Short mmCIF file of C-alpha atoms and ligand atoms in Angstrom, two decimals:
data_model
loop_
_atom_site.label_atom_id
_atom_site.label_comp_id
_atom_site.label_asym_id
_atom_site.label_seq_id
_atom_site.Cartn_x
_atom_site.Cartn_y
_atom_site.Cartn_z
CA UNK L 1 -91.74 -211.63 -8.54
CA UNK L 2 -92.72 -211.85 -4.88
CA UNK L 3 -92.04 -215.35 -3.65
CA UNK L 4 -94.51 -216.70 -1.12
CA UNK L 5 -93.47 -218.08 2.23
CA UNK L 6 -95.42 -219.61 5.09
CA UNK L 7 -92.97 -218.20 7.66
CA UNK L 8 -94.42 -215.25 9.58
CA UNK L 9 -92.73 -211.85 9.74
CA UNK L 10 -90.41 -211.74 12.74
CA UNK L 11 -89.72 -215.49 12.60
CA UNK L 12 -86.62 -216.05 14.72
CA UNK L 13 -84.00 -217.57 12.43
CA UNK L 14 -80.69 -218.41 14.05
CA UNK L 15 -78.45 -221.16 15.36
CA UNK L 16 -77.79 -223.06 18.58
CA UNK L 17 -74.80 -224.15 20.65
CA UNK L 18 -73.99 -225.04 24.26
CA UNK L 19 -71.22 -223.57 26.38
CA UNK L 20 -69.51 -226.83 27.24
CA UNK L 21 -69.29 -227.91 23.61
CA UNK L 22 -67.55 -224.85 22.23
CA UNK L 23 -66.23 -222.37 24.79
CA UNK L 24 -63.17 -224.31 25.96
CA UNK L 25 -61.28 -222.26 28.61
CA UNK L 26 -62.45 -224.89 31.06
CA UNK L 27 -60.34 -223.63 33.95
CA UNK L 28 -59.92 -219.97 33.04
CA UNK L 29 -61.04 -216.83 34.91
CA UNK L 30 -62.23 -218.74 37.93
CA UNK L 31 -64.34 -221.35 36.15
CA UNK L 32 -64.87 -224.55 38.14
CA UNK L 33 -65.12 -228.03 36.65
CA UNK L 34 -68.39 -229.31 35.24
CA UNK L 35 -69.47 -232.87 34.59
CA UNK L 36 -68.39 -232.41 30.96
CA UNK L 37 -64.78 -231.86 31.95
CA UNK L 38 -64.61 -235.51 33.03
CA UNK L 39 -66.49 -236.97 30.05
CA UNK L 40 -63.79 -237.40 27.38
CA UNK L 41 -65.93 -239.93 25.50
CA UNK L 42 -69.34 -238.40 25.99
CA UNK L 43 -71.83 -240.94 27.29
CA UNK L 44 -69.88 -243.89 25.86
CA UNK L 45 -67.72 -244.48 28.94
CA UNK L 46 -68.00 -243.63 32.65
CA UNK L 47 -66.55 -240.30 33.82
CA UNK L 48 -62.83 -240.01 34.60
CA UNK L 49 -61.65 -238.96 38.06
CA UNK L 50 -59.98 -235.80 36.69
CA UNK L 51 -60.04 -233.93 33.37
CA UNK L 52 -57.84 -235.72 30.83
CA UNK L 53 -56.01 -234.20 27.86
CA UNK L 54 -57.95 -236.24 25.32
CA UNK L 55 -61.16 -234.42 26.33
CA UNK L 56 -61.81 -232.12 23.36
CA UNK L 57 -64.23 -229.99 25.35
CA UNK L 58 -61.44 -228.56 27.50
CA UNK L 59 -60.47 -226.39 24.53
CA UNK L 60 -63.66 -226.80 22.49
CA UNK L 61 -63.40 -224.49 19.51
CA UNK L 62 -61.96 -221.74 21.71
CA UNK L 63 -65.18 -219.73 21.47
CA UNK L 64 -64.28 -218.10 24.81
CA UNK L 65 -61.53 -216.20 23.03
CA UNK L 66 -62.95 -216.07 19.51
CA UNK L 67 -66.63 -215.27 20.10
CA UNK L 68 -66.36 -211.86 18.39
CA UNK L 69 -65.23 -213.40 15.13
CA UNK L 70 -67.95 -216.07 15.40
CA UNK L 71 -70.81 -213.70 16.23
CA UNK L 72 -69.75 -211.61 13.25
CA UNK L 73 -70.12 -214.68 11.03
CA UNK L 74 -73.56 -215.39 12.51
CA UNK L 75 -74.51 -211.79 11.74
CA UNK L 76 -73.27 -212.23 8.19
CA UNK L 77 -75.74 -215.11 7.80
CA UNK L 78 -78.45 -212.78 9.08
CA UNK L 79 -79.16 -214.48 12.44
CA UNK L 80 -81.99 -212.90 14.41
CA UNK L 81 -81.35 -215.10 17.43
CA UNK L 82 -78.42 -217.02 18.89
CA UNK L 83 -79.06 -219.84 21.31
CA UNK L 84 -76.26 -220.54 23.73
CA UNK L 85 -76.04 -221.72 27.32
CA UNK L 86 -74.36 -220.29 30.36
CA UNK L 87 -71.77 -222.56 31.93
CA UNK L 88 -73.06 -222.83 35.50
CA UNK L 89 -69.52 -223.46 36.81
CA UNK L 90 -68.31 -220.14 35.33
CA UNK L 91 -70.84 -218.33 37.49
CA UNK L 92 -70.74 -220.56 40.58
CA UNK L 93 -67.52 -222.60 40.19
CA UNK L 94 -68.51 -225.24 42.73
CA UNK L 95 -72.21 -224.57 42.60
CA UNK L 96 -72.88 -224.17 46.31
CA UNK L 97 -71.15 -220.81 46.92
CA UNK L 98 -73.07 -217.79 48.11
CA UNK L 99 -71.36 -215.29 45.79
CA UNK L 100 -70.96 -215.57 42.02
CA UNK L 101 -67.73 -215.31 40.07
CA UNK L 102 -67.61 -211.82 38.55
CA UNK L 103 -65.31 -212.79 35.67
CA UNK L 104 -67.73 -215.47 34.56
CA UNK L 105 -70.64 -213.02 34.63
CA UNK L 106 -68.60 -210.49 32.68
CA UNK L 107 -67.90 -212.96 29.88
CA UNK L 108 -71.61 -213.39 29.16
CA UNK L 109 -72.20 -209.64 29.44
CA UNK L 110 -69.61 -209.18 26.71
CA UNK L 111 -71.03 -212.00 24.59
CA UNK L 112 -74.60 -210.67 24.80
CA UNK L 113 -73.39 -207.13 24.02
CA UNK L 114 -71.62 -208.48 20.97
CA UNK L 115 -74.85 -210.17 19.81
CA UNK L 116 -76.88 -207.00 20.30
CA UNK L 117 -74.32 -205.04 18.32
CA UNK L 118 -75.65 -206.93 15.28
CA UNK L 119 -79.29 -207.02 16.36
CA UNK L 120 -79.06 -210.68 17.39
CA UNK L 121 -81.27 -211.66 20.31
CA UNK L 122 -79.67 -214.15 22.73
CA UNK L 123 -81.74 -217.22 23.65
CA UNK L 124 -80.18 -218.64 26.79
CA UNK L 125 -80.27 -222.17 28.14
CA UNK L 126 -79.69 -221.93 31.87
CA UNK L 127 -78.50 -225.51 32.29
CA UNK L 128 -77.24 -227.51 29.32
CA UNK L 129 -75.53 -230.72 30.46
CA UNK L 130 -72.95 -228.79 32.51
CA UNK L 131 -73.76 -229.25 36.20
CA UNK L 132 -70.80 -228.15 38.35
CA UNK L 133 -68.81 -231.29 39.10
CA UNK L 134 -68.74 -230.50 42.81
CA UNK L 135 -72.55 -230.62 42.95
CA UNK L 136 -72.44 -233.99 41.25
CA UNK L 137 -69.77 -235.51 43.48
CA UNK L 138 -70.81 -233.94 46.77
CA UNK L 139 -74.61 -234.06 46.46
CA UNK L 140 -75.27 -236.70 43.77
CA UNK L 141 -76.71 -234.00 41.53
CA UNK L 142 -80.46 -233.62 41.19
CA UNK L 143 -81.23 -236.60 43.42
CA UNK L 144 -80.58 -234.15 46.25
CA UNK L 145 -83.26 -231.59 47.12
CA UNK L 146 -80.55 -229.03 47.88
CA UNK L 147 -80.00 -228.67 44.14
CA UNK L 148 -83.25 -226.70 43.92
CA UNK L 149 -81.77 -224.04 46.20
CA UNK L 150 -78.44 -223.91 44.33
CA UNK L 151 -80.25 -223.59 41.01
CA UNK L 152 -82.54 -220.92 42.47
CA UNK L 153 -79.54 -218.83 43.51
CA UNK L 154 -77.95 -219.34 40.10
CA UNK L 155 -81.02 -218.31 38.08
CA UNK L 156 -81.75 -215.35 40.33
CA UNK L 157 -78.19 -214.16 39.74
CA UNK L 158 -78.58 -214.57 35.97
CA UNK L 159 -81.96 -212.86 35.77
CA UNK L 160 -80.83 -209.87 37.82
CA UNK L 161 -77.64 -209.51 35.85
CA UNK L 162 -78.97 -209.98 32.30
CA UNK L 163 -82.54 -208.74 32.63
CA UNK L 164 -81.89 -205.98 30.11
CA UNK L 165 -79.96 -208.17 27.68
CA UNK L 166 -81.79 -211.48 27.48
CA UNK L 167 -85.49 -211.86 26.68
CA UNK L 168 -85.68 -215.59 25.87
CA UNK L 169 -84.71 -218.23 28.44
CA UNK L 170 -84.83 -222.04 28.59
CA UNK L 171 -84.66 -223.68 32.01
CA UNK L 172 -83.04 -227.08 31.27
CA UNK L 173 -81.77 -228.53 28.02
CA UNK L 174 -83.66 -231.69 27.02
CA UNK L 175 -84.96 -232.12 30.54
CA UNK L 176 -86.38 -235.58 29.74
CA UNK L 177 -82.92 -236.92 28.80
CA UNK L 178 -82.17 -237.41 32.51
CA UNK L 179 -83.99 -240.76 32.19
CA UNK L 180 -81.31 -242.10 29.84
CA UNK L 181 -78.27 -240.00 30.73
CA UNK L 182 -78.54 -239.30 34.48
CA UNK L 183 -74.93 -238.17 34.88
CA UNK L 184 -74.65 -235.87 31.87
CA UNK L 185 -78.17 -234.52 32.13
CA UNK L 186 -78.79 -234.59 35.88
CA UNK L 187 -75.29 -234.54 37.37
CA UNK L 188 -76.17 -237.81 39.16
CA UNK L 189 -72.92 -239.51 40.07
CA UNK L 190 -74.48 -242.81 41.16
CA UNK L 191 -73.84 -245.08 38.16
CA UNK L 192 -76.95 -245.59 36.04
CA UNK L 193 -77.08 -249.36 36.70
CA UNK L 194 -77.19 -248.72 40.45
CA UNK L 195 -79.59 -245.81 40.38
CA UNK L 196 -83.05 -246.73 41.69
CA UNK L 197 -86.15 -245.58 39.85
CA UNK L 198 -87.22 -243.93 43.09
CA UNK L 199 -84.11 -241.71 43.14
CA UNK L 200 -84.26 -241.06 39.42
CA UNK L 201 -87.86 -239.84 39.46
CA UNK L 202 -87.26 -237.87 42.64
CA UNK L 203 -84.42 -236.14 40.77
CA UNK L 204 -86.84 -235.46 37.91
CA UNK L 205 -89.26 -233.93 40.42
CA UNK L 206 -86.52 -231.66 41.78
CA UNK L 207 -85.71 -230.44 38.27
CA UNK L 208 -89.36 -229.82 37.51
CA UNK L 209 -89.79 -227.81 40.70
CA UNK L 210 -86.58 -225.90 39.96
CA UNK L 211 -87.76 -225.19 36.43
CA UNK L 212 -91.12 -223.85 37.63
CA UNK L 213 -89.31 -221.78 40.24
CA UNK L 214 -87.16 -220.28 37.50
CA UNK L 215 -90.31 -219.33 35.59
CA UNK L 216 -91.75 -217.69 38.72
CA UNK L 217 -88.59 -215.76 39.61
CA UNK L 218 -87.93 -214.87 35.97
CA UNK L 219 -91.38 -213.37 35.54
CA UNK L 220 -91.03 -211.39 38.75
CA UNK L 221 -87.66 -209.91 37.75
CA UNK L 222 -88.37 -209.61 33.99
CA UNK L 223 -92.10 -209.25 33.31
CA UNK L 224 -91.45 -209.02 29.56
CA UNK L 225 -89.27 -212.14 29.32
CA UNK L 226 -90.39 -215.37 27.67
CA UNK L 227 -89.35 -218.46 29.58
CA UNK L 228 -89.70 -221.89 28.05
CA UNK L 229 -89.03 -225.53 28.80
CA UNK L 230 -86.84 -227.57 26.45
CA UNK L 231 -87.54 -231.22 25.71
CA UNK L 232 -85.99 -233.85 23.49
CA UNK L 233 -88.77 -234.63 21.04
CA UNK L 234 -89.07 -237.96 19.34
CA UNK L 235 -92.17 -238.72 17.32
CA UNK L 236 -93.00 -242.35 18.02
CA UNK L 237 -94.76 -244.52 15.47
CA UNK L 238 -96.17 -248.04 15.92
CA UNK L 239 -93.89 -250.53 14.15
CA UNK L 240 -97.04 -252.24 12.78
CA UNK L 241 -100.80 -251.63 13.10
CA UNK L 242 -100.93 -254.35 15.75
CA UNK L 243 -102.80 -252.80 18.72
CA UNK L 244 -100.01 -254.07 20.99
CA UNK L 245 -97.64 -251.76 19.13
CA UNK L 246 -100.07 -248.86 19.40
CA UNK L 247 -100.31 -249.31 23.16
CA UNK L 248 -96.52 -249.55 23.35
CA UNK L 249 -96.39 -246.17 21.59
CA UNK L 250 -98.87 -244.67 24.03
CA UNK L 251 -96.80 -245.81 26.99
CA UNK L 252 -93.56 -244.59 25.48
CA UNK L 253 -95.10 -241.20 24.69
CA UNK L 254 -96.36 -240.89 28.25
CA UNK L 255 -92.91 -241.65 29.60
CA UNK L 256 -91.50 -238.81 27.52
CA UNK L 257 -94.25 -236.25 27.39
CA UNK L 258 -95.03 -235.91 31.07
CA UNK L 259 -92.16 -233.43 31.33
CA UNK L 260 -93.86 -231.02 28.93
CA UNK L 261 -97.29 -231.81 30.39
CA UNK L 262 -96.16 -230.63 33.83
CA UNK L 263 -94.41 -227.55 32.43
CA UNK L 264 -97.53 -226.52 30.55
CA UNK L 265 -100.35 -227.72 32.79
CA UNK L 266 -98.68 -227.09 36.14
CA UNK L 267 -99.44 -230.49 37.64
CA UNK L 268 -98.59 -234.17 37.34
CA UNK L 269 -100.75 -236.04 34.80
CA UNK L 270 -102.88 -238.90 36.16
CA UNK L 271 -101.37 -241.47 33.78
CA UNK L 272 -98.12 -241.35 35.75
CA UNK L 273 -99.76 -242.85 38.83
CA UNK L 274 -99.93 -246.25 37.22
CA UNK L 275 -96.24 -246.18 36.28
CA UNK L 276 -95.27 -244.99 39.75
CA UNK L 277 -97.36 -247.70 41.40
CA UNK L 278 -95.91 -250.42 39.20
CA UNK L 279 -92.37 -249.39 40.03
CA UNK L 280 -92.93 -248.54 43.65
CA UNK L 281 -92.10 -244.90 43.20
CA UNK L 282 -93.28 -242.39 45.79
CA UNK L 283 -92.41 -238.83 44.90
CA UNK L 284 -91.77 -236.72 47.94
CA UNK L 285 -93.41 -233.29 47.62
CA UNK L 286 -92.31 -230.44 49.89
CA UNK L 287 -95.28 -228.36 51.15
CA UNK L 288 -94.90 -225.64 48.46
CA UNK L 289 -94.14 -227.87 45.48
CA UNK L 290 -97.69 -228.13 44.21
CA UNK L 291 -98.01 -224.34 44.20
CA UNK L 292 -94.60 -223.83 42.59
CA UNK L 293 -95.41 -226.20 39.74
CA UNK L 294 -98.32 -223.95 38.78
CA UNK L 295 -95.84 -221.46 37.32
CA UNK L 296 -96.19 -222.64 33.77
CA UNK L 297 -93.99 -221.83 30.79
CA UNK L 298 -94.60 -219.24 28.08
CA UNK L 299 -93.57 -221.55 25.26
CA UNK L 300 -92.26 -225.02 24.55
CA UNK L 301 -88.93 -225.51 22.87
CA UNK L 302 -87.56 -228.79 21.66
CA UNK L 303 -84.82 -230.58 19.79
CA UNK L 304 -85.71 -232.75 16.83
CA UNK L 305 -83.35 -235.14 15.11
CA UNK L 306 -85.03 -238.51 14.77
CA UNK L 307 -88.32 -240.33 14.97
CA UNK L 308 -88.56 -243.87 16.29
CA UNK L 309 -90.85 -246.87 16.27
CA UNK L 310 -92.18 -248.84 19.20
CA UNK L 311 -93.44 -252.37 19.40
CA UNK L 312 -95.19 -254.52 21.95
CA UNK L 313 -93.35 -257.58 20.67
CA UNK L 314 -90.26 -258.19 22.83
CA UNK L 315 -88.54 -260.08 19.99
CA UNK L 316 -88.65 -257.07 17.71
CA UNK L 317 -87.55 -254.66 20.38
CA UNK L 318 -84.04 -254.05 19.14
CA UNK L 319 -82.53 -250.70 20.07
CA UNK L 320 -81.85 -248.15 17.35
CA UNK L 321 -78.81 -245.92 17.56
CA UNK L 322 -80.69 -242.59 17.45
CA UNK L 323 -80.58 -239.73 19.87
CA UNK L 324 -80.27 -240.33 23.62
CA UNK L 325 -83.61 -242.09 24.05
CA UNK L 326 -83.17 -245.09 21.71
CA UNK L 327 -86.25 -246.73 20.09
CA UNK L 328 -86.85 -249.33 17.39
CA UNK L 329 -85.58 -248.46 13.86
CA UNK L 330 -88.11 -247.56 11.16
CA UNK L 331 -87.73 -249.73 8.02
CA UNK L 332 -88.87 -246.83 5.80
CA UNK L 333 -86.15 -244.37 6.79
CA UNK L 334 -82.48 -243.85 5.96
CA UNK L 335 -79.99 -243.06 8.70
CA UNK L 336 -77.10 -240.63 9.11
CA UNK L 337 -73.52 -241.85 9.38
CA UNK L 338 -74.14 -242.10 13.13
CA UNK L 339 -77.27 -244.20 12.70
CA UNK L 340 -79.75 -241.39 13.43
CA UNK L 341 -82.79 -241.96 11.23
CA UNK L 342 -83.76 -239.02 9.05
CA UNK L 343 -87.44 -238.09 8.95
CA UNK L 344 -88.34 -234.54 7.88
CA UNK L 345 -92.08 -235.23 8.07
CA UNK L 346 -91.59 -236.26 11.68
CA UNK L 347 -90.91 -232.59 12.39
CA UNK L 348 -94.29 -231.55 10.96
CA UNK L 349 -95.85 -234.37 12.97
CA UNK L 350 -94.22 -233.38 16.25
CA UNK L 351 -95.09 -229.70 15.76
CA UNK L 352 -98.73 -230.60 15.20
CA UNK L 353 -98.81 -233.05 18.09
CA UNK L 354 -97.37 -230.54 20.55
CA UNK L 355 -99.63 -227.78 19.34
CA UNK L 356 -102.75 -229.96 19.52
CA UNK L 357 -101.79 -231.00 23.02
CA UNK L 358 -100.75 -227.63 24.44
CA UNK L 359 -101.83 -224.69 22.23
CA UNK L 360 -98.62 -222.88 23.18
CA UNK L 361 -96.04 -221.29 20.88
CA UNK L 362 -93.32 -223.72 19.83
CA UNK L 363 -89.65 -223.07 19.21
CA UNK L 364 -87.43 -225.57 17.35
CA UNK L 365 -84.15 -224.96 19.12
CA UNK L 366 -82.19 -227.91 17.72
CA UNK L 367 -82.22 -229.81 14.45
CA UNK L 368 -79.48 -230.76 12.04
CA UNK L 369 -77.27 -233.38 10.48
CA UNK L 370 -74.10 -234.58 12.15
CA UNK L 371 -71.82 -235.59 9.28
CA UNK L 372 -68.17 -236.02 8.28
CA UNK L 373 -67.10 -232.98 6.25
CA UNK L 374 -64.18 -232.67 3.88
CA UNK L 375 -62.41 -229.32 3.74
CA UNK L 376 -61.45 -228.53 0.15
CA UNK L 377 -60.00 -225.58 -1.76
CA UNK L 378 -62.45 -224.25 -4.37
CA UNK L 379 -61.72 -222.69 -7.79
CA UNK L 380 -61.25 -219.26 -6.15
CA UNK L 381 -58.67 -220.60 -3.76
CA UNK L 382 -61.04 -220.48 -0.75
CA UNK L 383 -61.22 -223.30 1.72
CA UNK L 384 -64.75 -224.62 2.06
CA UNK L 385 -66.93 -227.70 2.39
CA UNK L 386 -69.42 -228.78 -0.26
CA UNK L 387 -72.02 -229.97 2.21
CA UNK L 388 -74.96 -230.51 -0.12
CA UNK L 389 -76.17 -233.33 2.16
CA UNK L 390 -76.59 -230.83 5.01
CA UNK L 391 -78.39 -228.36 2.76
CA UNK L 392 -80.73 -231.13 1.65
CA UNK L 393 -81.42 -232.21 5.22
CA UNK L 394 -82.16 -228.71 6.48
CA UNK L 395 -84.15 -227.75 3.40
CA UNK L 396 -86.38 -230.79 3.78
CA UNK L 397 -86.94 -230.20 7.49
CA UNK L 398 -87.69 -226.52 6.98
CA UNK L 399 -90.19 -227.33 4.24
CA UNK L 400 -92.01 -229.43 6.84
CA UNK L 401 -91.88 -226.57 9.35
CA UNK L 402 -93.60 -224.49 6.64
CA UNK L 403 -96.22 -227.22 6.26
CA UNK L 404 -96.85 -227.22 10.00
CA UNK L 405 -97.24 -223.44 9.97
CA UNK L 406 -99.80 -223.87 7.20
CA UNK L 407 -101.48 -226.49 9.39
CA UNK L 408 -101.98 -223.66 11.89
CA UNK L 409 -99.11 -224.34 14.29
CA UNK L 410 -97.56 -221.31 15.99
CA UNK L 411 -93.79 -221.58 15.50
CA UNK L 412 -91.56 -218.89 17.01
CA UNK L 413 -88.28 -219.75 15.38
CA UNK L 414 -85.66 -222.22 14.23
CA UNK L 415 -82.14 -222.51 15.60
CA UNK L 416 -80.33 -225.44 13.95
CA UNK L 417 -77.86 -227.25 16.16
CA UNK L 418 -74.15 -226.54 16.08
CA UNK L 419 -74.38 -223.59 13.67
CA UNK L 420 -70.60 -223.56 14.02
CA UNK L 421 -68.79 -226.92 14.31
CA UNK L 422 -68.37 -227.98 17.92
CA UNK L 423 -67.65 -231.02 20.06
CA UNK L 424 -70.49 -233.55 19.99
CA UNK L 425 -72.36 -234.35 23.18
CA UNK L 426 -72.97 -238.08 22.92
CA UNK L 427 -69.58 -239.08 21.50
CA UNK L 428 -67.40 -236.06 22.40
CA UNK L 429 -65.79 -235.88 18.96
CA UNK L 430 -65.13 -233.11 16.43
CA UNK L 431 -65.64 -235.35 13.44
CA UNK L 432 -69.42 -235.24 13.81
CA UNK L 433 -70.05 -231.78 12.40
CA UNK L 434 -73.29 -229.83 12.19
CA UNK L 435 -72.10 -226.34 11.32
CA UNK L 436 -72.47 -223.79 8.55
CA UNK L 437 -68.98 -222.78 9.63
CA UNK L 438 -66.15 -225.30 9.52
CA UNK L 439 -63.70 -225.22 12.41
CA UNK L 440 -60.25 -226.65 11.79
CA UNK L 441 -59.97 -229.02 14.70
CA UNK L 442 -59.70 -232.79 14.57
CA UNK L 443 -60.55 -235.71 16.80
CA UNK L 444 -56.91 -236.04 17.83
CA UNK L 445 -56.90 -232.41 18.99
CA UNK L 446 -54.81 -231.09 16.10
CA UNK L 447 -55.89 -228.16 13.91
CA UNK L 448 -55.47 -224.40 13.64
CA UNK L 449 -58.97 -223.55 14.95
CA UNK L 450 -59.43 -221.36 11.86
CA UNK L 451 -63.04 -220.86 10.68
CA UNK L 452 -64.24 -221.41 7.07
CA UNK L 453 -67.65 -220.83 5.49
CA UNK L 454 -69.22 -224.03 4.13
CA UNK L 455 -71.54 -224.07 1.12
CA UNK L 456 -74.48 -224.29 3.56
CA UNK L 457 -73.40 -220.90 4.99
CA UNK L 458 -74.57 -219.04 1.88
CA UNK L 459 -77.56 -221.32 1.50
CA UNK L 460 -78.79 -220.51 5.03
CA UNK L 461 -78.06 -216.82 4.52
CA UNK L 462 -80.42 -216.90 1.53
CA UNK L 463 -83.09 -218.79 3.47
CA UNK L 464 -83.03 -216.13 6.18
CA UNK L 465 -82.91 -213.22 3.73
CA UNK L 466 -86.00 -214.54 1.91
CA UNK L 467 -87.75 -215.59 5.14
CA UNK L 468 -87.87 -219.16 3.85
CA UNK L 469 -89.08 -218.38 0.33
CA UNK L 470 -85.89 -219.83 -1.19
CA UNK L 471 -86.61 -223.31 0.22
CA UNK L 472 -87.25 -226.03 -2.36
CA UNK L 473 -90.37 -228.16 -1.94
C1 BG6 N 1 -78.85 -232.79 21.75
C2 BG6 N 1 -78.08 -231.94 22.72
O1 BG6 N 1 -79.16 -234.01 22.36
O2 BG6 N 1 -78.23 -233.21 20.58
C3 BG6 N 1 -76.83 -231.29 22.18
O3 BG6 N 1 -78.91 -230.97 23.31
C4 BG6 N 1 -76.14 -232.25 21.24
O4 BG6 N 1 -76.02 -230.90 23.26
C5 BG6 N 1 -77.08 -232.55 20.09
O5 BG6 N 1 -74.90 -231.82 20.79
C6 BG6 N 1 -76.49 -233.43 19.02
O6 BG6 N 1 -75.98 -234.58 19.59
P1 BG6 N 1 -74.48 -235.05 19.33
O7 BG6 N 1 -74.28 -236.20 20.21
O8 BG6 N 1 -74.42 -235.38 17.88
O9 BG6 N 1 -73.62 -233.88 19.67
#
């Protein structure tokens, strides 16, 4: 019997990670420090002056030394694509040097070669929450216009070096998260409470110009490459049908979506003027900025974990725990152990919304359930995790991706987050696991770093092998 599937031939199934959350080797082979090396508690506490031993990211899951074993496991699941990032401070240790660090470049050459050995296409995030610490401390990160030049040198180096190995690129991870996490996302060392809206939105402008510049340079060096933006998506529903709530949703969506609007349309949307006026924000444009912004992306990629509600009633405006951007909890949804509300239909909704708005191909580059896993020994004596909750979560979300495809949305691929367990970004712990592969490392830093296949490993393998036909509606 031929099982039917809405997923098109060539759909890019895979998994996603970020350098700082799994590579470790934080000071090896010439690597400089990044903002992550001084964030032992994620975004929960301010950065430390120096790296401290309790920072799990310093060792990560030792991917730097074990990537061959890990890529082999990805290949066993049938990955077509592997999303990872390049640690900027491996290539330019301080960020403002003129010459790159050859050993850093070589590491990614080797990693990409290893992927190609199995027919896995790398999907590379150029900047994923790992601004070189020197650029943060010396220049205040993206508040400073000079960052555009440093980033330009960095991307030009990457494109020239990997033009024959990498076809898919993302300019900044969750670029809109800078609004909530200016240090982690934008390398801005001025504490959030002291950061003016003027400086924050000027930093946003610098990133947007840098992103467009990357698209321009990338297309010149690699005419065949596909370069996308990456945004944190969060479908926003009115808490009630009260028109005040609906307007609150509209304003919240504007605040979030202008990043993608500019990436796709090549100019600032008019609705921002009102916000800028209200908050006394005057964005300084350099003479070429308007032209540079016209270099629009080939596709839109996004993360999806939670949906939120908004309300116009200040009394009901209690913050949910969700992903970085907060929001009001939805009374109809259950939450994960970390308070992230689970809403598979929200993924269909966000896919449709983006496609209606932009008519560009979409790539889901993050989705998944952070959960506590228990390593057990099964009847065959193999160590594993019976993570039926994760299978359920991913199945339900993928069914909704199928629905969106049937709605007519063009979806390029799906790379669930943390396909191998890694250190979490918001809380910097190991305990919050997303992977199909269990890594023996604990919050206190103990563990053998051995890898074990979870039950979801075989489940995902089957999903890929059947191009989604094995999913259960
Ligand atoms: C996204 C980030 O916000 O969510 C990832 O791009 C992150 O870096 C992921 O790991 C999941 O968040 P957390 O805090 O559970 O690791």
